[in-house]
């Protein structure tokens, strides 16, 4: 708890971003053009080819077409390029403190602390979006607990650096 919550002060930028989510301020056409430009589609096709063997295996196991896993990955993190630079724990604590959706974010904060305690990632590495979403597919801590998979059997559900775990977790999420 000291490592995770030490030095915590509410993050003003998190509150600002919470008030101006693009999903609520853009029209659908503006949003889709921003989120799915042609260059992202081309990059997705290249990533699909690059990871075809692993994606085919995971797709068969979970009953999810690899193209949907790639689309999810592309939209959420630009194929693993942008996880976010906020401390997940500090963002969640800020949003729990803010009060607008305090109960939801308090629950997410407790779950994030459990994930840290279980050793899936270190506090320093647990970076994500301003809202506390994390990893290749921007799972909230509750989604991590409910859907993340240890695909390679190493004892960790690593949705940050392990493509097998990340892709299988996304497929599991989509399948359920």
mmCIF file with all atom_site columns, C-alpha atoms in Angstrom:
data_model
loop_
_atom_site.group_PDB
_atom_site.id
_atom_site.type_symbol
_atom_site.label_atom_id
_atom_site.label_alt_id
_atom_site.label_comp_id
_atom_site.label_asym_id
_atom_site.label_entity_id
_atom_site.label_seq_id
_atom_site.pdbx_PDB_ins_code
_atom_site.Cartn_x
_atom_site.Cartn_y
_atom_site.Cartn_z
_atom_site.occupancy
_atom_site.B_iso_or_equiv
_atom_site.pdbx_formal_charge
_atom_site.auth_seq_id
_atom_site.auth_comp_id
_atom_site.auth_asym_id
_atom_site.auth_atom_id
_atom_site.pdbx_PDB_model_num
ATOM 1   C CA . UNK A 1 1   ? 0.000   0.000   0.000   1.00 0.00 ? 1   UNK A CA 1
ATOM 2   C CA . UNK A 1 2   ? 2.827   2.405   0.779   1.00 0.00 ? 2   UNK A CA 1
ATOM 3   C CA . UNK A 1 3   ? 4.427   1.782   -2.615  1.00 0.00 ? 3   UNK A CA 1
ATOM 4   C CA . UNK A 1 4   ? 1.125   2.029   -4.472  1.00 0.00 ? 4   UNK A CA 1
ATOM 5   C CA . UNK A 1 5   ? -0.426  4.961   -2.634  1.00 0.00 ? 5   UNK A CA 1
ATOM 6   C CA . UNK A 1 6   ? 2.609   6.799   -1.242  1.00 0.00 ? 6   UNK A CA 1
ATOM 7   C CA . UNK A 1 7   ? 2.800   10.431  -2.290  1.00 0.00 ? 7   UNK A CA 1
ATOM 8   C CA . UNK A 1 8   ? -0.669  10.313  -3.764  1.00 0.00 ? 8   UNK A CA 1
ATOM 9   C CA . UNK A 1 9   ? -2.335  13.606  -4.555  1.00 0.00 ? 9   UNK A CA 1
ATOM 10  C CA . UNK A 1 10  ? -5.347  14.002  -6.832  1.00 0.00 ? 10  UNK A CA 1
ATOM 11  C CA . UNK A 1 11  ? -4.326  14.432  -10.473 1.00 0.00 ? 11  UNK A CA 1
ATOM 12  C CA . UNK A 1 12  ? -6.042  17.526  -11.887 1.00 0.00 ? 12  UNK A CA 1
ATOM 13  C CA . UNK A 1 13  ? -5.479  16.400  -15.489 1.00 0.00 ? 13  UNK A CA 1
ATOM 14  C CA . UNK A 1 14  ? -7.393  13.153  -14.808 1.00 0.00 ? 14  UNK A CA 1
ATOM 15  C CA . UNK A 1 15  ? -10.418 15.152  -13.655 1.00 0.00 ? 15  UNK A CA 1
ATOM 16  C CA . UNK A 1 16  ? -10.199 17.414  -16.724 1.00 0.00 ? 16  UNK A CA 1
ATOM 17  C CA . UNK A 1 17  ? -10.033 14.435  -19.082 1.00 0.00 ? 17  UNK A CA 1
ATOM 18  C CA . UNK A 1 18  ? -12.938 12.728  -17.324 1.00 0.00 ? 18  UNK A CA 1
ATOM 19  C CA . UNK A 1 19  ? -15.089 15.760  -18.027 1.00 0.00 ? 19  UNK A CA 1
ATOM 20  C CA . UNK A 1 20  ? -14.237 15.858  -21.750 1.00 0.00 ? 20  UNK A CA 1
ATOM 21  C CA . UNK A 1 21  ? -14.294 12.277  -23.012 1.00 0.00 ? 21  UNK A CA 1
ATOM 22  C CA . UNK A 1 22  ? -14.321 12.280  -26.836 1.00 0.00 ? 22  UNK A CA 1
ATOM 23  C CA . UNK A 1 23  ? -16.987 9.571   -26.875 1.00 0.00 ? 23  UNK A CA 1
ATOM 24  C CA . UNK A 1 24  ? -19.335 12.155  -25.384 1.00 0.00 ? 24  UNK A CA 1
ATOM 25  C CA . UNK A 1 25  ? -18.221 15.273  -27.279 1.00 0.00 ? 25  UNK A CA 1
ATOM 26  C CA . UNK A 1 26  ? -17.831 14.086  -30.898 1.00 0.00 ? 26  UNK A CA 1
ATOM 27  C CA . UNK A 1 27  ? -20.407 12.936  -33.406 1.00 0.00 ? 27  UNK A CA 1
ATOM 28  C CA . UNK A 1 28  ? -20.199 9.273   -34.437 1.00 0.00 ? 28  UNK A CA 1
ATOM 29  C CA . UNK A 1 29  ? -18.695 10.209  -37.819 1.00 0.00 ? 29  UNK A CA 1
ATOM 30  C CA . UNK A 1 30  ? -16.041 12.403  -36.174 1.00 0.00 ? 30  UNK A CA 1
ATOM 31  C CA . UNK A 1 31  ? -15.234 9.684   -33.665 1.00 0.00 ? 31  UNK A CA 1
ATOM 32  C CA . UNK A 1 32  ? -15.002 6.813   -36.193 1.00 0.00 ? 32  UNK A CA 1
ATOM 33  C CA . UNK A 1 33  ? -12.842 8.897   -38.565 1.00 0.00 ? 33  UNK A CA 1
ATOM 34  C CA . UNK A 1 34  ? -10.464 9.680   -35.696 1.00 0.00 ? 34  UNK A CA 1
ATOM 35  C CA . UNK A 1 35  ? -10.360 6.148   -34.290 1.00 0.00 ? 35  UNK A CA 1
ATOM 36  C CA . UNK A 1 36  ? -10.322 4.101   -37.520 1.00 0.00 ? 36  UNK A CA 1
ATOM 37  C CA . UNK A 1 37  ? -8.412  6.005   -40.209 1.00 0.00 ? 37  UNK A CA 1
ATOM 38  C CA . UNK A 1 38  ? -7.237  4.110   -43.307 1.00 0.00 ? 38  UNK A CA 1
ATOM 39  C CA . UNK A 1 39  ? -3.626  4.011   -42.068 1.00 0.00 ? 39  UNK A CA 1
ATOM 40  C CA . UNK A 1 40  ? -4.739  2.167   -38.920 1.00 0.00 ? 40  UNK A CA 1
ATOM 41  C CA . UNK A 1 41  ? -6.588  -0.394  -41.052 1.00 0.00 ? 41  UNK A CA 1
ATOM 42  C CA . UNK A 1 42  ? -3.436  -0.970  -43.130 1.00 0.00 ? 42  UNK A CA 1
ATOM 43  C CA . UNK A 1 43  ? -1.332  -1.303  -39.993 1.00 0.00 ? 43  UNK A CA 1
ATOM 44  C CA . UNK A 1 44  ? -3.869  -3.781  -38.614 1.00 0.00 ? 44  UNK A CA 1
ATOM 45  C CA . UNK A 1 45  ? -3.609  -5.897  -41.734 1.00 0.00 ? 45  UNK A CA 1
ATOM 46  C CA . UNK A 1 46  ? 0.190   -5.946  -41.376 1.00 0.00 ? 46  UNK A CA 1
ATOM 47  C CA . UNK A 1 47  ? -0.025  -6.840  -37.668 1.00 0.00 ? 47  UNK A CA 1
ATOM 48  C CA . UNK A 1 48  ? -2.510  -9.595  -38.466 1.00 0.00 ? 48  UNK A CA 1
ATOM 49  C CA . UNK A 1 49  ? -0.008  -11.085 -40.935 1.00 0.00 ? 49  UNK A CA 1
ATOM 50  C CA . UNK A 1 50  ? 2.853   -10.672 -38.449 1.00 0.00 ? 50  UNK A CA 1
ATOM 51  C CA . UNK A 1 51  ? 1.036   -12.518 -35.645 1.00 0.00 ? 51  UNK A CA 1
ATOM 52  C CA . UNK A 1 52  ? -1.062  -14.856 -37.807 1.00 0.00 ? 52  UNK A CA 1
ATOM 53  C CA . UNK A 1 53  ? 0.130   -18.157 -36.261 1.00 0.00 ? 53  UNK A CA 1
ATOM 54  C CA . UNK A 1 54  ? -0.498  -17.085 -32.655 1.00 0.00 ? 54  UNK A CA 1
ATOM 55  C CA . UNK A 1 55  ? -3.771  -15.342 -33.523 1.00 0.00 ? 55  UNK A CA 1
ATOM 56  C CA . UNK A 1 56  ? -5.078  -18.353 -35.441 1.00 0.00 ? 56  UNK A CA 1
ATOM 57  C CA . UNK A 1 57  ? -4.318  -20.618 -32.484 1.00 0.00 ? 57  UNK A CA 1
ATOM 58  C CA . UNK A 1 58  ? -5.973  -18.249 -30.009 1.00 0.00 ? 58  UNK A CA 1
ATOM 59  C CA . UNK A 1 59  ? -8.883  -17.569 -32.363 1.00 0.00 ? 59  UNK A CA 1
ATOM 60  C CA . UNK A 1 60  ? -9.664  -21.289 -32.592 1.00 0.00 ? 60  UNK A CA 1
ATOM 61  C CA . UNK A 1 61  ? -9.394  -21.784 -28.835 1.00 0.00 ? 61  UNK A CA 1
ATOM 62  C CA . UNK A 1 62  ? -11.771 -18.915 -27.983 1.00 0.00 ? 62  UNK A CA 1
ATOM 63  C CA . UNK A 1 63  ? -13.972 -18.887 -31.082 1.00 0.00 ? 63  UNK A CA 1
ATOM 64  C CA . UNK A 1 64  ? -13.008 -15.320 -32.010 1.00 0.00 ? 64  UNK A CA 1
ATOM 65  C CA . UNK A 1 65  ? -11.791 -14.328 -35.453 1.00 0.00 ? 65  UNK A CA 1
ATOM 66  C CA . UNK A 1 66  ? -8.251  -12.895 -35.338 1.00 0.00 ? 66  UNK A CA 1
ATOM 67  C CA . UNK A 1 67  ? -9.348  -9.807  -37.275 1.00 0.00 ? 67  UNK A CA 1
ATOM 68  C CA . UNK A 1 68  ? -11.546 -8.770  -34.362 1.00 0.00 ? 68  UNK A CA 1
ATOM 69  C CA . UNK A 1 69  ? -8.666  -9.148  -31.912 1.00 0.00 ? 69  UNK A CA 1
ATOM 70  C CA . UNK A 1 70  ? -6.521  -6.953  -34.196 1.00 0.00 ? 70  UNK A CA 1
ATOM 71  C CA . UNK A 1 71  ? -9.261  -4.333  -34.571 1.00 0.00 ? 71  UNK A CA 1
ATOM 72  C CA . UNK A 1 72  ? -9.675  -4.215  -30.782 1.00 0.00 ? 72  UNK A CA 1
ATOM 73  C CA . UNK A 1 73  ? -5.896  -3.863  -30.321 1.00 0.00 ? 73  UNK A CA 1
ATOM 74  C CA . UNK A 1 74  ? -5.634  -1.136  -32.938 1.00 0.00 ? 74  UNK A CA 1
ATOM 75  C CA . UNK A 1 75  ? -8.438  0.969   -31.506 1.00 0.00 ? 75  UNK A CA 1
ATOM 76  C CA . UNK A 1 76  ? -7.360  0.620   -27.883 1.00 0.00 ? 76  UNK A CA 1
ATOM 77  C CA . UNK A 1 77  ? -3.584  1.147   -28.052 1.00 0.00 ? 77  UNK A CA 1
ATOM 78  C CA . UNK A 1 78  ? -2.552  1.599   -31.669 1.00 0.00 ? 78  UNK A CA 1
ATOM 79  C CA . UNK A 1 79  ? -1.248  -1.986  -31.666 1.00 0.00 ? 79  UNK A CA 1
ATOM 80  C CA . UNK A 1 80  ? 0.576   -1.632  -28.356 1.00 0.00 ? 80  UNK A CA 1
ATOM 81  C CA . UNK A 1 81  ? 2.137   1.775   -28.996 1.00 0.00 ? 81  UNK A CA 1
ATOM 82  C CA . UNK A 1 82  ? 0.090   3.866   -26.544 1.00 0.00 ? 82  UNK A CA 1
ATOM 83  C CA . UNK A 1 83  ? -0.780  2.366   -23.168 1.00 0.00 ? 83  UNK A CA 1
ATOM 84  C CA . UNK A 1 84  ? -1.075  5.737   -21.445 1.00 0.00 ? 84  UNK A CA 1
ATOM 85  C CA . UNK A 1 85  ? 1.340   7.370   -19.060 1.00 0.00 ? 85  UNK A CA 1
ATOM 86  C CA . UNK A 1 86  ? -0.707  7.683   -15.906 1.00 0.00 ? 86  UNK A CA 1
ATOM 87  C CA . UNK A 1 87  ? -0.212  5.616   -12.770 1.00 0.00 ? 87  UNK A CA 1
ATOM 88  C CA . UNK A 1 88  ? -3.264  3.341   -12.842 1.00 0.00 ? 88  UNK A CA 1
ATOM 89  C CA . UNK A 1 89  ? -3.536  3.368   -9.048  1.00 0.00 ? 89  UNK A CA 1
ATOM 90  C CA . UNK A 1 90  ? -3.222  7.153   -8.771  1.00 0.00 ? 90  UNK A CA 1
ATOM 91  C CA . UNK A 1 91  ? -5.722  7.737   -11.588 1.00 0.00 ? 91  UNK A CA 1
ATOM 92  C CA . UNK A 1 92  ? -8.257  5.415   -9.994  1.00 0.00 ? 92  UNK A CA 1
ATOM 93  C CA . UNK A 1 93  ? -7.737  6.972   -6.568  1.00 0.00 ? 93  UNK A CA 1
ATOM 94  C CA . UNK A 1 94  ? -8.228  10.432  -8.090  1.00 0.00 ? 94  UNK A CA 1
ATOM 95  C CA . UNK A 1 95  ? -11.479 9.403   -9.754  1.00 0.00 ? 95  UNK A CA 1
ATOM 96  C CA . UNK A 1 96  ? -12.704 7.661   -6.587  1.00 0.00 ? 96  UNK A CA 1
ATOM 97  C CA . UNK A 1 97  ? -11.968 10.836  -4.636  1.00 0.00 ? 97  UNK A CA 1
ATOM 98  C CA . UNK A 1 98  ? -13.586 13.103  -7.238  1.00 0.00 ? 98  UNK A CA 1
ATOM 99  C CA . UNK A 1 99  ? -16.970 11.604  -6.471  1.00 0.00 ? 99  UNK A CA 1
ATOM 100 C CA . UNK A 1 100 ? -18.712 11.669  -9.856  1.00 0.00 ? 100 UNK A CA 1
ATOM 101 C CA . UNK A 1 101 ? -18.464 7.875   -10.160 1.00 0.00 ? 101 UNK A CA 1
ATOM 102 C CA . UNK A 1 102 ? -16.739 7.234   -6.850  1.00 0.00 ? 102 UNK A CA 1
ATOM 103 C CA . UNK A 1 103 ? -18.212 3.802   -6.144  1.00 0.00 ? 103 UNK A CA 1
ATOM 104 C CA . UNK A 1 104 ? -17.163 2.427   -9.547  1.00 0.00 ? 104 UNK A CA 1
ATOM 105 C CA . UNK A 1 105 ? -13.624 3.792   -9.315  1.00 0.00 ? 105 UNK A CA 1
ATOM 106 C CA . UNK A 1 106 ? -13.188 2.758   -5.675  1.00 0.00 ? 106 UNK A CA 1
ATOM 107 C CA . UNK A 1 107 ? -14.012 -0.795  -6.752  1.00 0.00 ? 107 UNK A CA 1
ATOM 108 C CA . UNK A 1 108 ? -11.520 -0.544  -9.636  1.00 0.00 ? 108 UNK A CA 1
ATOM 109 C CA . UNK A 1 109 ? -8.867  0.784   -7.250  1.00 0.00 ? 109 UNK A CA 1
ATOM 110 C CA . UNK A 1 110 ? -9.319  -2.192  -4.908  1.00 0.00 ? 110 UNK A CA 1
ATOM 111 C CA . UNK A 1 111 ? -9.003  -4.546  -7.861  1.00 0.00 ? 111 UNK A CA 1
ATOM 112 C CA . UNK A 1 112 ? -5.863  -2.778  -9.131  1.00 0.00 ? 112 UNK A CA 1
ATOM 113 C CA . UNK A 1 113 ? -4.285  -3.189  -5.703  1.00 0.00 ? 113 UNK A CA 1
ATOM 114 C CA . UNK A 1 114 ? -5.121  -6.918  -5.794  1.00 0.00 ? 114 UNK A CA 1
ATOM 115 C CA . UNK A 1 115 ? -3.488  -7.224  -9.228  1.00 0.00 ? 115 UNK A CA 1
ATOM 116 C CA . UNK A 1 116 ? -0.340  -5.610  -7.817  1.00 0.00 ? 116 UNK A CA 1
ATOM 117 C CA . UNK A 1 117 ? -0.442  -7.826  -4.735  1.00 0.00 ? 117 UNK A CA 1
ATOM 118 C CA . UNK A 1 118 ? -0.711  -10.932 -6.936  1.00 0.00 ? 118 UNK A CA 1
ATOM 119 C CA . UNK A 1 119 ? 2.470   -9.893  -8.739  1.00 0.00 ? 119 UNK A CA 1
ATOM 120 C CA . UNK A 1 120 ? 1.131   -9.649  -12.294 1.00 0.00 ? 120 UNK A CA 1
ATOM 121 C CA . UNK A 1 121 ? 2.945   -6.299  -12.701 1.00 0.00 ? 121 UNK A CA 1
ATOM 122 C CA . UNK A 1 122 ? 4.884   -3.865  -10.540 1.00 0.00 ? 122 UNK A CA 1
ATOM 123 C CA . UNK A 1 123 ? 3.462   -0.562  -9.389  1.00 0.00 ? 123 UNK A CA 1
ATOM 124 C CA . UNK A 1 124 ? 6.051   1.341   -11.441 1.00 0.00 ? 124 UNK A CA 1
ATOM 125 C CA . UNK A 1 125 ? 5.034   -0.536  -14.599 1.00 0.00 ? 125 UNK A CA 1
ATOM 126 C CA . UNK A 1 126 ? 1.279   -0.288  -13.992 1.00 0.00 ? 126 UNK A CA 1
ATOM 127 C CA . UNK A 1 127 ? 0.750   2.685   -16.276 1.00 0.00 ? 127 UNK A CA 1
ATOM 128 C CA . UNK A 1 128 ? -2.383  3.271   -18.270 1.00 0.00 ? 128 UNK A CA 1
ATOM 129 C CA . UNK A 1 129 ? -5.019  5.710   -19.353 1.00 0.00 ? 129 UNK A CA 1
ATOM 130 C CA . UNK A 1 130 ? -6.264  8.591   -17.262 1.00 0.00 ? 130 UNK A CA 1
ATOM 131 C CA . UNK A 1 131 ? -9.287  6.411   -16.393 1.00 0.00 ? 131 UNK A CA 1
ATOM 132 C CA . UNK A 1 132 ? -7.218  3.460   -15.142 1.00 0.00 ? 132 UNK A CA 1
ATOM 133 C CA . UNK A 1 133 ? -7.433  1.272   -18.256 1.00 0.00 ? 133 UNK A CA 1
ATOM 134 C CA . UNK A 1 134 ? -4.265  -0.742  -18.806 1.00 0.00 ? 134 UNK A CA 1
ATOM 135 C CA . UNK A 1 135 ? -2.318  -3.057  -21.047 1.00 0.00 ? 135 UNK A CA 1
ATOM 136 C CA . UNK A 1 136 ? -2.502  -3.804  -24.759 1.00 0.00 ? 136 UNK A CA 1
ATOM 137 C CA . UNK A 1 137 ? -6.302  -3.852  -24.717 1.00 0.00 ? 137 UNK A CA 1
ATOM 138 C CA . UNK A 1 138 ? -6.926  -1.197  -22.077 1.00 0.00 ? 138 UNK A CA 1
ATOM 139 C CA . UNK A 1 139 ? -8.625  -3.450  -19.559 1.00 0.00 ? 139 UNK A CA 1
ATOM 140 C CA . UNK A 1 140 ? -10.048 -1.889  -16.470 1.00 0.00 ? 140 UNK A CA 1
ATOM 141 C CA . UNK A 1 141 ? -8.938  -3.825  -13.380 1.00 0.00 ? 141 UNK A CA 1
ATOM 142 C CA . UNK A 1 142 ? -12.341 -5.579  -13.217 1.00 0.00 ? 142 UNK A CA 1
ATOM 143 C CA . UNK A 1 143 ? -11.941 -6.732  -16.828 1.00 0.00 ? 143 UNK A CA 1
ATOM 144 C CA . UNK A 1 144 ? -8.446  -7.947  -15.999 1.00 0.00 ? 144 UNK A CA 1
ATOM 145 C CA . UNK A 1 145 ? -9.758  -9.987  -13.069 1.00 0.00 ? 145 UNK A CA 1
ATOM 146 C CA . UNK A 1 146 ? -12.678 -11.369 -15.084 1.00 0.00 ? 146 UNK A CA 1
ATOM 147 C CA . UNK A 1 147 ? -11.057 -12.037 -18.462 1.00 0.00 ? 147 UNK A CA 1
ATOM 148 C CA . UNK A 1 148 ? -7.239  -11.903 -18.391 1.00 0.00 ? 148 UNK A CA 1
ATOM 149 C CA . UNK A 1 149 ? -5.587  -15.204 -19.276 1.00 0.00 ? 149 UNK A CA 1
ATOM 150 C CA . UNK A 1 150 ? -2.184  -16.742 -18.497 1.00 0.00 ? 150 UNK A CA 1
ATOM 151 C CA . UNK A 1 151 ? -1.852  -18.163 -22.001 1.00 0.00 ? 151 UNK A CA 1
ATOM 152 C CA . UNK A 1 152 ? 1.768   -19.244 -21.713 1.00 0.00 ? 152 UNK A CA 1
ATOM 153 C CA . UNK A 1 153 ? 1.339   -20.830 -18.278 1.00 0.00 ? 153 UNK A CA 1
ATOM 154 C CA . UNK A 1 154 ? 4.063   -18.819 -16.511 1.00 0.00 ? 154 UNK A CA 1
ATOM 155 C CA . UNK A 1 155 ? 1.818   -17.949 -13.545 1.00 0.00 ? 155 UNK A CA 1
ATOM 156 C CA . UNK A 1 156 ? 1.197   -14.336 -14.601 1.00 0.00 ? 156 UNK A CA 1
ATOM 157 C CA . UNK A 1 157 ? -1.543  -12.781 -16.668 1.00 0.00 ? 157 UNK A CA 1
ATOM 158 C CA . UNK A 1 158 ? 0.657   -10.299 -18.511 1.00 0.00 ? 158 UNK A CA 1
ATOM 159 C CA . UNK A 1 159 ? -1.519  -8.103  -20.720 1.00 0.00 ? 159 UNK A CA 1
ATOM 160 C CA . UNK A 1 160 ? 1.298   -5.536  -20.961 1.00 0.00 ? 160 UNK A CA 1
ATOM 161 C CA . UNK A 1 161 ? 4.298   -7.314  -22.541 1.00 0.00 ? 161 UNK A CA 1
ATOM 162 C CA . UNK A 1 162 ? 3.219   -10.874 -23.389 1.00 0.00 ? 162 UNK A CA 1
ATOM 163 C CA . UNK A 1 163 ? 1.401   -11.017 -26.750 1.00 0.00 ? 163 UNK A CA 1
ATOM 164 C CA . UNK A 1 164 ? 0.007   -14.508 -26.084 1.00 0.00 ? 164 UNK A CA 1
ATOM 165 C CA . UNK A 1 165 ? -1.486  -13.481 -22.750 1.00 0.00 ? 165 UNK A CA 1
ATOM 166 C CA . UNK A 1 166 ? -2.742  -10.175 -24.190 1.00 0.00 ? 166 UNK A CA 1
ATOM 167 C CA . UNK A 1 167 ? -4.322  -11.664 -27.338 1.00 0.00 ? 167 UNK A CA 1
ATOM 168 C CA . UNK A 1 168 ? -5.879  -14.573 -25.432 1.00 0.00 ? 168 UNK A CA 1
ATOM 169 C CA . UNK A 1 169 ? -7.239  -12.180 -22.802 1.00 0.00 ? 169 UNK A CA 1
ATOM 170 C CA . UNK A 1 170 ? -8.831  -10.030 -25.509 1.00 0.00 ? 170 UNK A CA 1
ATOM 171 C CA . UNK A 1 171 ? -10.282 -13.112 -27.205 1.00 0.00 ? 171 UNK A CA 1
ATOM 172 C CA . UNK A 1 172 ? -11.625 -14.371 -23.874 1.00 0.00 ? 172 UNK A CA 1
ATOM 173 C CA . UNK A 1 173 ? -13.187 -10.956 -23.258 1.00 0.00 ? 173 UNK A CA 1
ATOM 174 C CA . UNK A 1 174 ? -14.784 -10.856 -26.702 1.00 0.00 ? 174 UNK A CA 1
ATOM 175 C CA . UNK A 1 175 ? -15.987 -14.479 -26.451 1.00 0.00 ? 175 UNK A CA 1
ATOM 176 C CA . UNK A 1 176 ? -17.727 -13.859 -23.142 1.00 0.00 ? 176 UNK A CA 1
#
